[in-house]
Amino acid sequence: IAGITQAPTSQILAAGRRMTLRCTQDMRHNAMYWYRQDLGLGLRLIHYSNTAGTTGKGEVPDGYSVSRANTDDFPLTLASAVPSQTSVYFCASSSSGSNEQFFGPGTRLTVL
Amino acid sequence: GQNIDQPTEMTATEGAIVQINCTYQTSGFNGLFWYQQHAGEAPTFLSYNVLDGLEEKGRFSSFLSRSKGYSYLLLKELQMKDSASYLCAVLDSNYQLIWGAGTKLIIKP
């Protein structure tokens, strides 16, 4: 693993189903983030974690949950997917002392 | 509210110079970032400005005026591979990044 990986790359999901998007980084960064990116809009922060064991809500947290059991992993769960959650989801991380964020390759999610 | 404005789309010619502007109104300011995003790919870091002035890095330069809430990204000697979206983002008082919608730059031969 080099940098940040996300899985799956893409997914088509029926409305009402539960889905977890995975994110793993090997840079030992303290902070991790989940964004969604929709056409015509900027990246919007869903949830973040400043360090393992802590999480916080971003701009658009409703319908999503996260956990941060260790430094490397930061999964995002959609408890009951809805069509408005169709988007491209990016995971990012940053080290303490630097505000530069490094992004994973993204997950393209379609909810029907 | 917080707002980042940048043009939706710009077109330029290979070999030329282009300036992409960004204006912002945010709750606090702890720096401004420019990222490049090729279609279907993740954003990648280009520059970070926290003090007023120009930061030069190869063919790319970024300028900041905090009093005007204004930044620009200058791309020189444009190459076809520079065709991408350029994202402006401001680090607010909570150290969260507020993102503009991005400027799609089209390079023509």
mmCIF file of C-alpha atoms in Angstrom:
data_model
loop_
_atom_site.group_PDB
_atom_site.id
_atom_site.type_symbol
_atom_site.label_atom_id
_atom_site.label_comp_id
_atom_site.label_asym_id
_atom_site.label_seq_id
_atom_site.Cartn_x
_atom_site.Cartn_y
_atom_site.Cartn_z
ATOM 1 C CA ILE A 1 0.000 0.000 0.000
ATOM 2 C CA ALA A 2 1.307 3.453 -0.867
ATOM 3 C CA GLY A 3 -0.653 6.511 0.222
ATOM 4 C CA ILE A 4 -4.402 6.171 0.548
ATOM 5 C CA THR A 5 -6.554 3.410 -0.852
ATOM 6 C CA GLN A 6 -10.326 3.276 -1.112
ATOM 7 C CA ALA A 7 -12.669 0.384 -1.807
ATOM 8 C CA PRO A 8 -14.736 -0.285 -3.736
ATOM 9 C CA THR A 9 -13.826 1.758 -6.823
ATOM 10 C CA SER A 10 -17.465 1.945 -7.778
ATOM 11 C CA GLN A 11 -20.739 0.507 -6.568
ATOM 12 C CA ILE A 12 -24.378 0.454 -7.591
ATOM 13 C CA LEU A 13 -26.634 0.097 -4.587
ATOM 14 C CA ALA A 14 -30.367 -0.325 -4.082
ATOM 15 C CA ALA A 15 -32.052 2.307 -1.934
ATOM 16 C CA GLY A 16 -32.461 1.199 1.649
ATOM 17 C CA ARG A 17 -29.345 -1.007 1.654
ATOM 18 C CA ARG A 18 -26.483 -0.550 4.066
ATOM 19 C CA MET A 19 -23.049 0.177 2.602
ATOM 20 C CA THR A 20 -19.564 0.737 4.017
ATOM 21 C CA LEU A 21 -16.898 2.548 2.037
ATOM 22 C CA ARG A 22 -13.410 1.641 3.109
ATOM 23 C CA CYS A 23 -10.394 3.929 3.424
ATOM 24 C CA THR A 24 -6.889 2.964 4.489
ATOM 25 C CA GLN A 25 -3.717 5.051 4.647
ATOM 26 C CA ASP A 26 -0.157 3.973 5.365
ATOM 27 C CA MET A 27 1.370 7.405 5.945
ATOM 28 C CA ARG A 28 0.651 7.408 9.701
ATOM 29 C CA HIS A 29 -1.326 10.619 9.298
ATOM 30 C CA ASN A 30 -3.311 11.663 12.351
ATOM 31 C CA ALA A 31 -6.209 13.351 10.600
ATOM 32 C CA MET A 32 -8.593 11.759 8.102
ATOM 33 C CA TYR A 33 -11.585 13.095 6.206
ATOM 34 C CA TRP A 34 -14.523 11.979 4.088
ATOM 35 C CA TYR A 35 -15.818 14.241 1.326
ATOM 36 C CA ARG A 36 -18.469 13.929 -1.305
ATOM 37 C CA GLN A 37 -18.106 15.608 -4.680
ATOM 38 C CA ASP A 38 -21.146 16.441 -6.803
ATOM 39 C CA LEU A 39 -21.236 18.126 -10.197
ATOM 40 C CA GLY A 40 -21.248 21.908 -9.885
ATOM 41 C CA LEU A 41 -20.514 21.844 -6.168
ATOM 42 C CA GLY A 42 -17.291 21.976 -4.248
ATOM 43 C CA LEU A 43 -16.063 19.102 -2.163
ATOM 44 C CA ARG A 44 -18.234 18.887 0.942
ATOM 45 C CA LEU A 45 -16.958 17.482 4.213
ATOM 46 C CA ILE A 46 -19.061 14.658 5.644
ATOM 47 C CA HIS A 47 -17.083 13.575 8.716
ATOM 48 C CA TYR A 48 -13.553 13.918 9.947
ATOM 49 C CA SER A 49 -11.237 12.482 12.561
ATOM 50 C CA ASN A 50 -8.347 14.435 14.056
ATOM 51 C CA THR A 51 -6.844 11.367 15.701
ATOM 52 C CA ALA A 52 -7.619 7.714 16.327
ATOM 53 C CA GLY A 53 -10.582 7.318 18.671
ATOM 54 C CA THR A 54 -12.178 10.680 17.847
ATOM 55 C CA THR A 55 -14.560 11.767 15.095
ATOM 56 C CA GLY A 56 -16.449 14.940 14.209
ATOM 57 C CA LYS A 57 -19.277 16.053 11.954
ATOM 58 C CA GLY A 58 -18.637 18.075 8.842
ATOM 59 C CA GLU A 59 -20.947 20.098 6.647
ATOM 60 C CA VAL A 60 -23.199 17.225 5.441
ATOM 61 C CA PRO A 61 -23.137 14.407 8.053
ATOM 62 C CA ASP A 62 -26.776 13.273 7.938
ATOM 63 C CA GLY A 63 -27.226 9.685 6.787
ATOM 64 C CA TYR A 64 -23.545 8.828 7.303
ATOM 65 C CA SER A 65 -21.488 7.488 10.196
ATOM 66 C CA VAL A 66 -17.772 6.890 10.693
ATOM 67 C CA SER A 67 -15.441 5.179 13.125
ATOM 68 C CA ARG A 68 -11.712 5.503 13.782
ATOM 69 C CA ALA A 69 -10.546 2.461 15.686
ATOM 70 C CA ASN A 70 -6.910 2.894 14.615
ATOM 71 C CA THR A 71 -4.674 5.353 12.782
ATOM 72 C CA ASP A 72 -4.842 3.674 9.379
ATOM 73 C CA ASP A 73 -8.543 2.983 8.769
ATOM 74 C CA PHE A 74 -11.508 5.327 8.488
ATOM 75 C CA PRO A 75 -14.628 3.579 7.129
ATOM 76 C CA LEU A 76 -17.740 5.506 6.108
ATOM 77 C CA THR A 77 -21.117 3.799 6.532
ATOM 78 C CA LEU A 78 -24.420 4.619 4.894
ATOM 79 C CA ALA A 79 -26.989 2.984 7.172
ATOM 80 C CA SER A 80 -29.868 3.111 4.687
ATOM 81 C CA ALA A 81 -28.845 4.517 1.312
ATOM 82 C CA VAL A 82 -31.008 7.057 -0.534
ATOM 83 C CA PRO A 83 -30.708 8.276 -4.139
ATOM 84 C CA SER A 84 -29.446 11.711 -2.998
ATOM 85 C CA GLN A 85 -26.341 9.940 -1.711
ATOM 86 C CA THR A 86 -25.320 9.182 -5.295
ATOM 87 C CA SER A 87 -21.937 10.889 -5.536
ATOM 88 C CA VAL A 88 -18.193 10.431 -5.738
ATOM 89 C CA TYR A 89 -16.711 9.924 -2.292
ATOM 90 C CA PHE A 90 -13.133 10.877 -1.487
ATOM 91 C CA CYS A 91 -11.176 9.978 1.603
ATOM 92 C CA ALA A 92 -8.254 12.225 2.544
ATOM 93 C CA SER A 93 -5.626 12.458 5.255
ATOM 94 C CA SER A 94 -3.187 14.986 6.650
ATOM 95 C CA SER A 95 -0.353 14.922 9.155
ATOM 96 C CA SER A 96 -0.242 17.014 12.292
ATOM 97 C CA GLY A 97 1.691 20.185 11.613
ATOM 98 C CA SER A 98 0.643 20.291 7.960
ATOM 99 C CA ASN A 99 -2.675 21.365 6.519
ATOM 100 C CA GLU A 100 -2.068 19.709 3.137
ATOM 101 C CA GLN A 101 -4.547 16.934 2.507
ATOM 102 C CA PHE A 102 -3.740 13.828 0.470
ATOM 103 C CA PHE A 103 -6.633 12.195 -1.337
ATOM 104 C CA GLY A 104 -7.547 8.625 -2.152
ATOM 105 C CA PRO A 105 -8.694 7.680 -5.665
ATOM 106 C CA GLY A 106 -12.387 7.948 -4.808
ATOM 107 C CA THR A 107 -15.447 5.686 -4.796
ATOM 108 C CA ARG A 108 -18.213 6.311 -7.309
ATOM 109 C CA LEU A 109 -21.510 5.362 -5.641
ATOM 110 C CA THR A 110 -24.853 5.158 -7.392
ATOM 111 C CA VAL A 111 -28.006 4.621 -5.335
ATOM 112 C CA LEU A 112 -31.057 3.525 -7.300
ATOM 113 C CA GLY B 1 -22.252 32.037 5.297
ATOM 114 C CA GLN B 2 -19.019 30.829 3.805
ATOM 115 C CA ASN B 3 -18.447 31.233 0.108
ATOM 116 C CA ILE B 4 -15.710 30.499 -2.386
ATOM 117 C CA ASP B 5 -16.174 31.832 -5.923
ATOM 118 C CA GLN B 6 -14.223 30.849 -9.006
ATOM 119 C CA PRO B 7 -15.127 30.772 -12.711
ATOM 120 C CA THR B 8 -16.825 27.605 -13.876
ATOM 121 C CA GLU B 9 -14.800 27.162 -17.045
ATOM 122 C CA MET B 10 -11.904 28.786 -18.898
ATOM 123 C CA THR B 11 -10.275 28.103 -22.246
ATOM 124 C CA ALA B 12 -6.662 28.842 -23.168
ATOM 125 C CA THR B 13 -4.167 27.997 -25.888
ATOM 126 C CA GLU B 14 -1.199 25.675 -25.557
ATOM 127 C CA GLY B 15 1.935 27.673 -24.742
ATOM 128 C CA ALA B 16 0.012 30.655 -23.394
ATOM 129 C CA ILE B 17 -0.557 31.979 -19.856
ATOM 130 C CA VAL B 18 -3.817 31.739 -17.921
ATOM 131 C CA GLN B 19 -4.917 33.229 -14.602
ATOM 132 C CA ILE B 20 -7.638 31.552 -12.544
ATOM 133 C CA ASN B 21 -9.194 33.795 -9.918
ATOM 134 C CA CYS B 22 -10.719 32.866 -6.585
ATOM 135 C CA THR B 23 -12.556 35.124 -4.142
ATOM 136 C CA TYR B 24 -13.599 34.016 -0.703
ATOM 137 C CA GLN B 25 -15.708 34.977 2.289
ATOM 138 C CA THR B 26 -15.116 32.643 5.203
ATOM 139 C CA SER B 27 -15.335 32.571 8.975
ATOM 140 C CA GLY B 28 -11.676 33.048 9.694
ATOM 141 C CA PHE B 29 -8.684 32.388 7.483
ATOM 142 C CA ASN B 30 -5.785 30.034 8.068
ATOM 143 C CA GLY B 31 -4.508 29.685 4.534
ATOM 144 C CA LEU B 32 -5.599 29.087 0.963
ATOM 145 C CA PHE B 33 -4.924 26.018 -1.141
ATOM 146 C CA TRP B 34 -4.983 25.282 -4.848
ATOM 147 C CA TYR B 35 -5.501 21.712 -6.010
ATOM 148 C CA GLN B 36 -5.506 20.195 -9.484
ATOM 149 C CA GLN B 37 -8.016 17.512 -10.395
ATOM 150 C CA HIS B 38 -7.925 15.624 -13.686
ATOM 151 C CA ALA B 39 -11.232 14.133 -14.827
ATOM 152 C CA GLY B 40 -12.039 10.964 -12.923
ATOM 153 C CA GLU B 41 -9.089 11.344 -10.581
ATOM 154 C CA ALA B 42 -8.392 12.598 -7.067
ATOM 155 C CA PRO B 43 -7.393 16.198 -6.310
ATOM 156 C CA THR B 44 -3.652 16.748 -5.951
ATOM 157 C CA PHE B 45 -1.945 19.589 -4.079
ATOM 158 C CA LEU B 46 -0.509 22.507 -6.044
ATOM 159 C CA SER B 47 0.096 25.367 -3.627
ATOM 160 C CA TYR B 48 -0.560 26.861 -0.215
ATOM 161 C CA ASN B 49 -0.584 30.573 0.646
ATOM 162 C CA VAL B 50 -1.004 31.958 4.138
ATOM 163 C CA LEU B 51 0.755 35.312 3.747
ATOM 164 C CA ASP B 52 0.097 38.000 1.139
ATOM 165 C CA GLY B 53 2.133 37.841 -1.999
ATOM 166 C CA LEU B 54 3.207 35.569 -4.781
ATOM 167 C CA GLU B 55 4.483 32.007 -4.401
ATOM 168 C CA GLU B 56 6.216 30.606 -7.453
ATOM 169 C CA LYS B 57 6.708 26.932 -8.165
ATOM 170 C CA GLY B 58 7.922 26.139 -11.644
ATOM 171 C CA ARG B 59 5.279 26.956 -14.246
ATOM 172 C CA PHE B 60 2.673 27.554 -11.536
ATOM 173 C CA SER B 61 2.392 30.597 -9.263
ATOM 174 C CA SER B 62 -0.220 31.479 -6.657
ATOM 175 C CA PHE B 63 -1.036 34.915 -5.300
ATOM 176 C CA LEU B 64 -2.899 35.931 -2.156
ATOM 177 C CA SER B 65 -4.399 39.192 -0.886
ATOM 178 C CA ARG B 66 -6.029 38.604 2.491
ATOM 179 C CA SER B 67 -7.430 42.147 2.713
ATOM 180 C CA LYS B 68 -9.281 41.644 -0.581
ATOM 181 C CA GLY B 69 -10.259 38.014 0.034
ATOM 182 C CA TYR B 70 -8.665 37.182 -3.288
ATOM 183 C CA SER B 71 -6.268 34.692 -4.789
ATOM 184 C CA TYR B 72 -5.221 33.658 -8.250
ATOM 185 C CA LEU B 73 -3.402 30.727 -9.779
ATOM 186 C CA LEU B 74 -1.166 31.576 -12.724
ATOM 187 C CA LEU B 75 -0.194 28.862 -15.166
ATOM 188 C CA LYS B 76 2.559 29.624 -17.669
ATOM 189 C CA GLU B 77 3.683 27.813 -20.822
ATOM 190 C CA LEU B 78 0.470 25.835 -20.890
ATOM 191 C CA GLN B 79 0.660 22.195 -21.895
ATOM 192 C CA MET B 80 -2.147 19.898 -22.968
ATOM 193 C CA LYS B 81 -1.713 17.933 -19.739
ATOM 194 C CA ASP B 82 -2.757 21.067 -17.810
ATOM 195 C CA SER B 83 -6.322 20.456 -18.946
ATOM 196 C CA ALA B 84 -8.004 19.776 -15.607
ATOM 197 C CA SER B 85 -10.160 21.353 -12.932
ATOM 198 C CA TYR B 86 -8.468 23.701 -10.494
ATOM 199 C CA LEU B 87 -9.928 23.836 -7.005
ATOM 200 C CA CYS B 88 -9.553 26.743 -4.596
ATOM 201 C CA ALA B 89 -9.997 25.960 -0.892
ATOM 202 C CA VAL B 90 -9.745 28.070 2.266
ATOM 203 C CA LEU B 91 -8.837 26.786 5.715
ATOM 204 C CA ASP B 92 -11.358 28.407 8.032
ATOM 205 C CA SER B 93 -11.215 29.283 11.731
ATOM 206 C CA ASN B 94 -11.971 25.634 12.655
ATOM 207 C CA TYR B 95 -9.153 24.441 10.411
ATOM 208 C CA GLN B 96 -11.667 22.867 8.045
ATOM 209 C CA LEU B 97 -11.226 23.275 4.297
ATOM 210 C CA ILE B 98 -14.001 25.138 2.488
ATOM 211 C CA TRP B 99 -13.913 24.291 -1.220
ATOM 212 C CA GLY B 100 -14.879 26.193 -4.332
ATOM 213 C CA ALA B 101 -16.727 24.322 -7.084
ATOM 214 C CA GLY B 102 -13.606 24.350 -9.246
ATOM 215 C CA THR B 103 -12.603 25.880 -12.575
ATOM 216 C CA LYS B 104 -12.479 23.561 -15.560
ATOM 217 C CA LEU B 105 -9.535 24.605 -17.739
ATOM 218 C CA ILE B 106 -9.636 23.563 -21.388
ATOM 219 C CA ILE B 107 -6.380 23.802 -23.339
ATOM 220 C CA LYS B 108 -6.603 24.056 -27.114
ATOM 221 C CA PRO B 109 -3.689 23.338 -29.453
#
